[in-house]
Tab-separated table of C-alpha atoms and ligand atoms in Angstrom:
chain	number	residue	atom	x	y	z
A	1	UNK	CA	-126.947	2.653	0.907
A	2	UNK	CA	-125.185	3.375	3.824
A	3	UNK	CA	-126.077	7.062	5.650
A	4	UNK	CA	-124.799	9.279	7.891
A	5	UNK	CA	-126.788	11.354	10.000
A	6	UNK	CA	-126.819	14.878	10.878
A	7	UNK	CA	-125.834	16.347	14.332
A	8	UNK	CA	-129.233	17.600	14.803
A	9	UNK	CA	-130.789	13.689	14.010
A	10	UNK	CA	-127.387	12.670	16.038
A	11	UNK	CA	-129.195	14.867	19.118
A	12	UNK	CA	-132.572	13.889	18.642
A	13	UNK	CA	-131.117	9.866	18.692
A	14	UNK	CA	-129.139	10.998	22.351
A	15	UNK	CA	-132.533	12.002	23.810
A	16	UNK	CA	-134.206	9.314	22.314
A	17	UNK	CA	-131.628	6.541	23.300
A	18	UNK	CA	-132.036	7.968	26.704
A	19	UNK	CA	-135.181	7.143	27.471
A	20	UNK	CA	-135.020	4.217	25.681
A	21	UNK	CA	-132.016	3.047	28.461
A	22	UNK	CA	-134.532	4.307	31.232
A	23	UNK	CA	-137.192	2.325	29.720
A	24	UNK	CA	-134.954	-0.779	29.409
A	25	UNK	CA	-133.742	-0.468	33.178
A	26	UNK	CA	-137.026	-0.137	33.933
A	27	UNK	CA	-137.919	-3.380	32.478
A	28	UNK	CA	-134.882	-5.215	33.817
A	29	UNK	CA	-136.323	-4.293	37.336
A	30	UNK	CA	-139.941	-6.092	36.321
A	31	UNK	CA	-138.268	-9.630	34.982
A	32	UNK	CA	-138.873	-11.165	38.516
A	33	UNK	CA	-140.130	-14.604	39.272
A	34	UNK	CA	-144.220	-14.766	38.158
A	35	UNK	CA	-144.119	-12.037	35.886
A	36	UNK	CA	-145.574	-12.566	32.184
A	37	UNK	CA	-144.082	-11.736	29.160
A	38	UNK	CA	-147.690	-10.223	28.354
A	39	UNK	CA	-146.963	-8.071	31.331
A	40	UNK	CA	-143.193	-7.011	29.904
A	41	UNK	CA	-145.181	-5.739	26.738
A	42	UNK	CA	-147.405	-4.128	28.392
A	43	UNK	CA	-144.771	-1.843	30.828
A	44	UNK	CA	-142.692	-1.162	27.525
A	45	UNK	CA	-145.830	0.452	25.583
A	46	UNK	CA	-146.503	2.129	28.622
A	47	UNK	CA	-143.486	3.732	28.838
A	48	UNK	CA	-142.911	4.296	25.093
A	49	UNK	CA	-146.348	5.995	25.167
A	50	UNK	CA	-145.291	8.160	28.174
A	51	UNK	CA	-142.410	9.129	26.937
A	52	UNK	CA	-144.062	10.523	23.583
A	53	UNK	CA	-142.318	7.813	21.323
A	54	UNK	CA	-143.911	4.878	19.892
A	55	UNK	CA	-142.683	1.437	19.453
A	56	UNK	CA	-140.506	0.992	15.985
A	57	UNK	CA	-140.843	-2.973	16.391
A	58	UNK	CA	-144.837	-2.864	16.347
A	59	UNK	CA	-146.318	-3.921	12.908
A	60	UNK	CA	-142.653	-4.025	11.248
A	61	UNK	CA	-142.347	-6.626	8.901
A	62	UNK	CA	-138.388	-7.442	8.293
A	63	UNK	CA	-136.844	-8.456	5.204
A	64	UNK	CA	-137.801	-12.167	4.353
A	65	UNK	CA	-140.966	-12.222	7.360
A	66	UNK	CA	-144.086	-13.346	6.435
A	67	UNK	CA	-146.114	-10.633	8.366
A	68	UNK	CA	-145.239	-7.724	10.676
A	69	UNK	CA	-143.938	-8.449	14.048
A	70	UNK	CA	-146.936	-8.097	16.774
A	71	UNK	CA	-145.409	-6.653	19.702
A	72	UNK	CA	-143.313	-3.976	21.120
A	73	UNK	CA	-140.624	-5.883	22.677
A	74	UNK	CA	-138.653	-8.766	21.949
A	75	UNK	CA	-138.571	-11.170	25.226
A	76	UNK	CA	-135.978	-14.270	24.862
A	77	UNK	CA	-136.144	-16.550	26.948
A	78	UNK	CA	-133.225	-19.493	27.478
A	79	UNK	CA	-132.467	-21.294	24.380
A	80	UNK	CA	-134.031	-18.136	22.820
A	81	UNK	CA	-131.667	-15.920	21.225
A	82	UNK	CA	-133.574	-13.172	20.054
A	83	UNK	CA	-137.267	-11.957	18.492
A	84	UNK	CA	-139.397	-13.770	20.944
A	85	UNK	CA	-142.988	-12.696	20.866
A	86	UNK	CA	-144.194	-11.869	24.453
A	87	UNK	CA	-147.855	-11.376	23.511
A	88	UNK	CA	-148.833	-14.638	21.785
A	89	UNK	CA	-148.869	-17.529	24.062
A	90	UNK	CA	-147.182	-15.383	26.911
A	91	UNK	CA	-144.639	-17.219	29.417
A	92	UNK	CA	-144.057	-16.767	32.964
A	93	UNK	CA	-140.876	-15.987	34.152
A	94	UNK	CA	-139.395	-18.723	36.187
A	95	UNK	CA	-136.684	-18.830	39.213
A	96	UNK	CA	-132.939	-19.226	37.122
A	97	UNK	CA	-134.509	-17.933	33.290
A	98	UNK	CA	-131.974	-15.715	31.330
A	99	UNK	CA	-134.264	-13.193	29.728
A	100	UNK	CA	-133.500	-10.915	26.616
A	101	UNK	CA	-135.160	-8.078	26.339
A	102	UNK	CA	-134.512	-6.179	22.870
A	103	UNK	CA	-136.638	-2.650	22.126
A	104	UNK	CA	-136.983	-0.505	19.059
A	105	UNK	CA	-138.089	3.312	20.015
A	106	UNK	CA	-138.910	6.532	17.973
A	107	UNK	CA	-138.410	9.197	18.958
A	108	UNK	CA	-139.252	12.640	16.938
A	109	UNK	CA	-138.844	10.081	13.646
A	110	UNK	CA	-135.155	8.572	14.605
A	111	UNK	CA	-135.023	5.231	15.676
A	112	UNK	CA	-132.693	3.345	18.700
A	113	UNK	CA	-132.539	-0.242	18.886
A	114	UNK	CA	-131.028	-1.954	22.393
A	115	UNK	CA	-130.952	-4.888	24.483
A	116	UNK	CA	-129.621	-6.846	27.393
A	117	UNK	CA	-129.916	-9.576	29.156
A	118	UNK	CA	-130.690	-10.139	32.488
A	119	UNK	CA	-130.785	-13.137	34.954
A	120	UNK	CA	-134.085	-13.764	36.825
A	121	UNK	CA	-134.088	-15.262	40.837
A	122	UNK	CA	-131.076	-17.342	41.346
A	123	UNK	CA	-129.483	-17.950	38.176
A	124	UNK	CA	-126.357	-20.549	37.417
A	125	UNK	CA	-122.702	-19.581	37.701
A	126	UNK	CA	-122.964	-20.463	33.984
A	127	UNK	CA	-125.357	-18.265	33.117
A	128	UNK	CA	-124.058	-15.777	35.208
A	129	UNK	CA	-120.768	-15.511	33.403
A	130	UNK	CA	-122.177	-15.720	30.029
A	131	UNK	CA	-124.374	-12.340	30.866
A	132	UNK	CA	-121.405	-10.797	31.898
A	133	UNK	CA	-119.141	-11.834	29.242
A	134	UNK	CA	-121.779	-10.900	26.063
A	135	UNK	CA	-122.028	-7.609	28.000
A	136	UNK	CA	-118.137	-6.917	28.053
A	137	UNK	CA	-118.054	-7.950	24.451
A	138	UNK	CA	-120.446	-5.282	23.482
A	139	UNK	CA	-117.932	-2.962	25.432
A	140	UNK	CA	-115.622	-4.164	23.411
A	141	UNK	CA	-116.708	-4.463	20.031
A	142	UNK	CA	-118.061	-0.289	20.779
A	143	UNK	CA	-114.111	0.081	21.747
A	144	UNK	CA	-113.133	-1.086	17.953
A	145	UNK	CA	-115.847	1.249	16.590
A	146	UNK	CA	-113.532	4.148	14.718
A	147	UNK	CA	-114.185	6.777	12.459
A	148	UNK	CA	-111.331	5.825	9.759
A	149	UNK	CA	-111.819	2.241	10.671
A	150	UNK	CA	-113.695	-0.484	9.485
A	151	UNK	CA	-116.624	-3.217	9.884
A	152	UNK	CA	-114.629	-5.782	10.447
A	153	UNK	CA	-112.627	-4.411	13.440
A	154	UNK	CA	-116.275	-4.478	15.098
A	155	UNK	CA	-116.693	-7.829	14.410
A	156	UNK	CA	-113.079	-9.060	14.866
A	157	UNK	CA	-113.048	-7.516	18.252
A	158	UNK	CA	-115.791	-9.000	19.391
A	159	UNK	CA	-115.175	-12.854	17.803
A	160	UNK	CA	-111.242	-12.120	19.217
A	161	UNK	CA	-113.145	-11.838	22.806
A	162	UNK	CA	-115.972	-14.517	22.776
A	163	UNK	CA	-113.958	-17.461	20.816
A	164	UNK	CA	-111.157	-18.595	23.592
A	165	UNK	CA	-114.137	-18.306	25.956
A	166	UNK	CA	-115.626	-21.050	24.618
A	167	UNK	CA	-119.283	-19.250	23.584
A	168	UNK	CA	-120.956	-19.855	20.195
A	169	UNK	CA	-121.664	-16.985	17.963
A	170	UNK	CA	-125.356	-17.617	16.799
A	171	UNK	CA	-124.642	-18.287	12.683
A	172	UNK	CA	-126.106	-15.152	10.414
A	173	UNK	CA	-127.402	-12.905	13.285
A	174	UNK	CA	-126.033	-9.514	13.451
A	175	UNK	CA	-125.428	-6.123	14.125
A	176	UNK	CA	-126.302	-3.231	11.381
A	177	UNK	CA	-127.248	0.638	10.253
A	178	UNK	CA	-130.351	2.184	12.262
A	179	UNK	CA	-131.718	5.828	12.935
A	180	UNK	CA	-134.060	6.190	10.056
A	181	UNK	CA	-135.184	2.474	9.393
A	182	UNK	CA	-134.894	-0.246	12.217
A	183	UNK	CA	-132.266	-2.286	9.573
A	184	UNK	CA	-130.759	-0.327	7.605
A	185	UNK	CA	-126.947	-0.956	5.843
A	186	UNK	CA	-124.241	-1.767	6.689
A	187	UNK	CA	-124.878	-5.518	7.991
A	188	UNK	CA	-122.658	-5.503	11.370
A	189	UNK	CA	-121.592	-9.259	12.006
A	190	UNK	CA	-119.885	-10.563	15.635
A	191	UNK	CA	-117.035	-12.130	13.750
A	192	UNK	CA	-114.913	-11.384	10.937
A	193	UNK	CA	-111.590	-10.027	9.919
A	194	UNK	CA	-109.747	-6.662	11.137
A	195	UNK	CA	-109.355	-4.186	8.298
A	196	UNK	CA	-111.962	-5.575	6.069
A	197	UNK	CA	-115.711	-4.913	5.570
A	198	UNK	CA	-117.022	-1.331	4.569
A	199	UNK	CA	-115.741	2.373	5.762
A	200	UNK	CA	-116.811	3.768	9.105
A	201	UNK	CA	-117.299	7.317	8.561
A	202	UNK	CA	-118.285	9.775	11.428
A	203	UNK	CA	-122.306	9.878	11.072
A	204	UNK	CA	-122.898	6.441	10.970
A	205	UNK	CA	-125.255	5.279	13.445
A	206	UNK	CA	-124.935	1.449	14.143
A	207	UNK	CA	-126.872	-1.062	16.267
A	208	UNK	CA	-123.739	-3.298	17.380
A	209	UNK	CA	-125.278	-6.563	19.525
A	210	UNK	CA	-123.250	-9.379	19.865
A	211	UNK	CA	-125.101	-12.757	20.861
A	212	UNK	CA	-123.091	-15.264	22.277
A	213	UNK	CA	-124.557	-19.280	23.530
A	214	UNK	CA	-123.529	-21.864	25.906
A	215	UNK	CA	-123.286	-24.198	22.933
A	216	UNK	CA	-122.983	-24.330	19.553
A	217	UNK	CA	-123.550	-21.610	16.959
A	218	UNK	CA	-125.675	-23.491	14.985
A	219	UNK	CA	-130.338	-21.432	14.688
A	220	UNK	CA	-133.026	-22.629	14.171
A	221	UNK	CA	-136.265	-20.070	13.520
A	222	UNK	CA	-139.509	-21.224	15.386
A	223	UNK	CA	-142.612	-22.053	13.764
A	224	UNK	CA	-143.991	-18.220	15.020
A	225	UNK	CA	-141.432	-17.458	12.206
A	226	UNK	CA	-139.621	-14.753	14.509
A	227	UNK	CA	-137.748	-16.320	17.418
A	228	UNK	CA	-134.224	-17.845	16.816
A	229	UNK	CA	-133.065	-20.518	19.020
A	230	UNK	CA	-130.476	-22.604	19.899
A	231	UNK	CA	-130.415	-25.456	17.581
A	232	UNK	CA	-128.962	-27.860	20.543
A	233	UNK	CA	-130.898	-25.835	23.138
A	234	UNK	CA	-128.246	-24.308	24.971
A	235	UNK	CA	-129.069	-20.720	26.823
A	236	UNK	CA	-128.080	-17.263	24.872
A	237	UNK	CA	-127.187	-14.218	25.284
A	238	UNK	CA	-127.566	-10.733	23.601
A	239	UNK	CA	-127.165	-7.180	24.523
A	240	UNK	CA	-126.755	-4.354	22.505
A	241	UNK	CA	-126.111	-0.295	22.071
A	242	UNK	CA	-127.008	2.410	19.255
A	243	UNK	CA	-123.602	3.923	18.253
A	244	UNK	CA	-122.598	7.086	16.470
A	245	UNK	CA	-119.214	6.567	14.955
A	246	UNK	CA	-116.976	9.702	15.426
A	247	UNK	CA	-113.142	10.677	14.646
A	248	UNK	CA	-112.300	8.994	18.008
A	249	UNK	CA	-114.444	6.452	20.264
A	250	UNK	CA	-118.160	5.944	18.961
A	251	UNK	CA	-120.507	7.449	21.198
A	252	UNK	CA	-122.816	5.173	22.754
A	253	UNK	CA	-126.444	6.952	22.208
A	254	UNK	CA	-128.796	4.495	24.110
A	255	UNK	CA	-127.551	4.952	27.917
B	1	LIG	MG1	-132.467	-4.962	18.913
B	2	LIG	MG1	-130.726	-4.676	16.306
């Protein structure tokens, strides 16, 4: 079922998807050279905690998972796309990694989901450009976001973007419905057809995240049975917003 949330949940998600933009910033500034993804973890239940939230990734078991997730935060790392574990068998970041970092907060019961991707030391012109890019197609796939609209104008309007740039659009990962569950309907894909897919009606709060790669768009899910890679090991990209779809532009809640 598909929901639609009420402007006081819609207010409680804006001051929630505040400080969970502070708390991602805050973690951008901490991927450095030498730091552990143990330590990542650590800052975002820190801040969570501080904030009066808690962490909506923590113990969540998704459809199709064999047990719930055991961390916080989701740290990708390079050929990682998304749902790396940063608490089992923690990594240290090295000079030229592109790092995900994807969080789940609740706040006062609502939950935001968000991510970007950041560049640690001195990262390739490649790399660079692929950050940027995934980030502008985020901007634009929000842009196609209309109340009266549909799914598939998301979707389209982000494949439309990353396609004759040459990225890969990781196969059956997706954006989707959030605020009272972290998944929730409708499924939200990066590439699709204009005019197609189901009704966006103002209320609707979506988790759009495009994911692009330097290669192929073929995954491959580790043997921790959360983190998709690349299947050819090329480096990925993800970022993503909370949206409330309104009569005009969609309201971006996690900034
Ligand atoms: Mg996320
Ligand atoms: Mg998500």
């Amino acid at each position: 079922m598909i929901t639609t949330k009420t402007s006081e949940e819609i207010e409680i998600l804006k001051e929630g998807g505040h400080r969970h933009a502070f708390i991602l910033g805050e973690l951008a500034k901490k991927a450095a050279v030498g730091v552990s993804t143990q330590e990542l973890e650590d800052l975002a239940r820190e801040l969570i905690k501080e904030g009066g939230g808690t962490p909506a990734f923590l113990n969540y078991t998704p459809r199709g998972a064999k047990r719930p997730y055991p961390a916080a935060l989701n740290v990708s790392i390079n050929d990682e796309i998304v749902h790396g574990i940063p608490n089992e068998d923690p990594k240290i970041l090295q000079d030229g990694d592109v790092v995900s970092l994807d969080l789940g907060l609740v706040h006062q019961g609502m939950i935001t989901d968000s991510a970007i991707t950041v560049g640690v030391g001195d990262i390739s012109e490649e790399d660079r450009k692929m950050i940027l890019h995934c980030q502008e197609a985020l901007s634009i796939g929000i842009k196609a976001a209309r109340g009266g609209g549909k799914v598939g104008d998301i979707s389209s309007a982000i494949e439309v973007f990353v396609r004759p740039l040459g990225y890969g659009i990781p196969d059956g990962l997706a954006g989707h419905g959030v605020g009272y569950k972290v998944h929730e309907e409708p499924f939200v894909p990066n590439e699709g057809a204009k005019g197609k897919g189901e009704l966006l009606r103002p209320g609707m709060v979506l988790a759009i995240e495009p994911m692009i790669t330097l290669g192929s768009s073929r995954i491959v899910l580790s043997g921790d049975g959360y983190t998709y890679k690349t299947a050819d090991g090329s480096r990925a990209a993800h970022f993503e917003h909370t949206i409330v779809i309104t009569d005009g532009e969609a309201i971006i809640l996690t900034k």
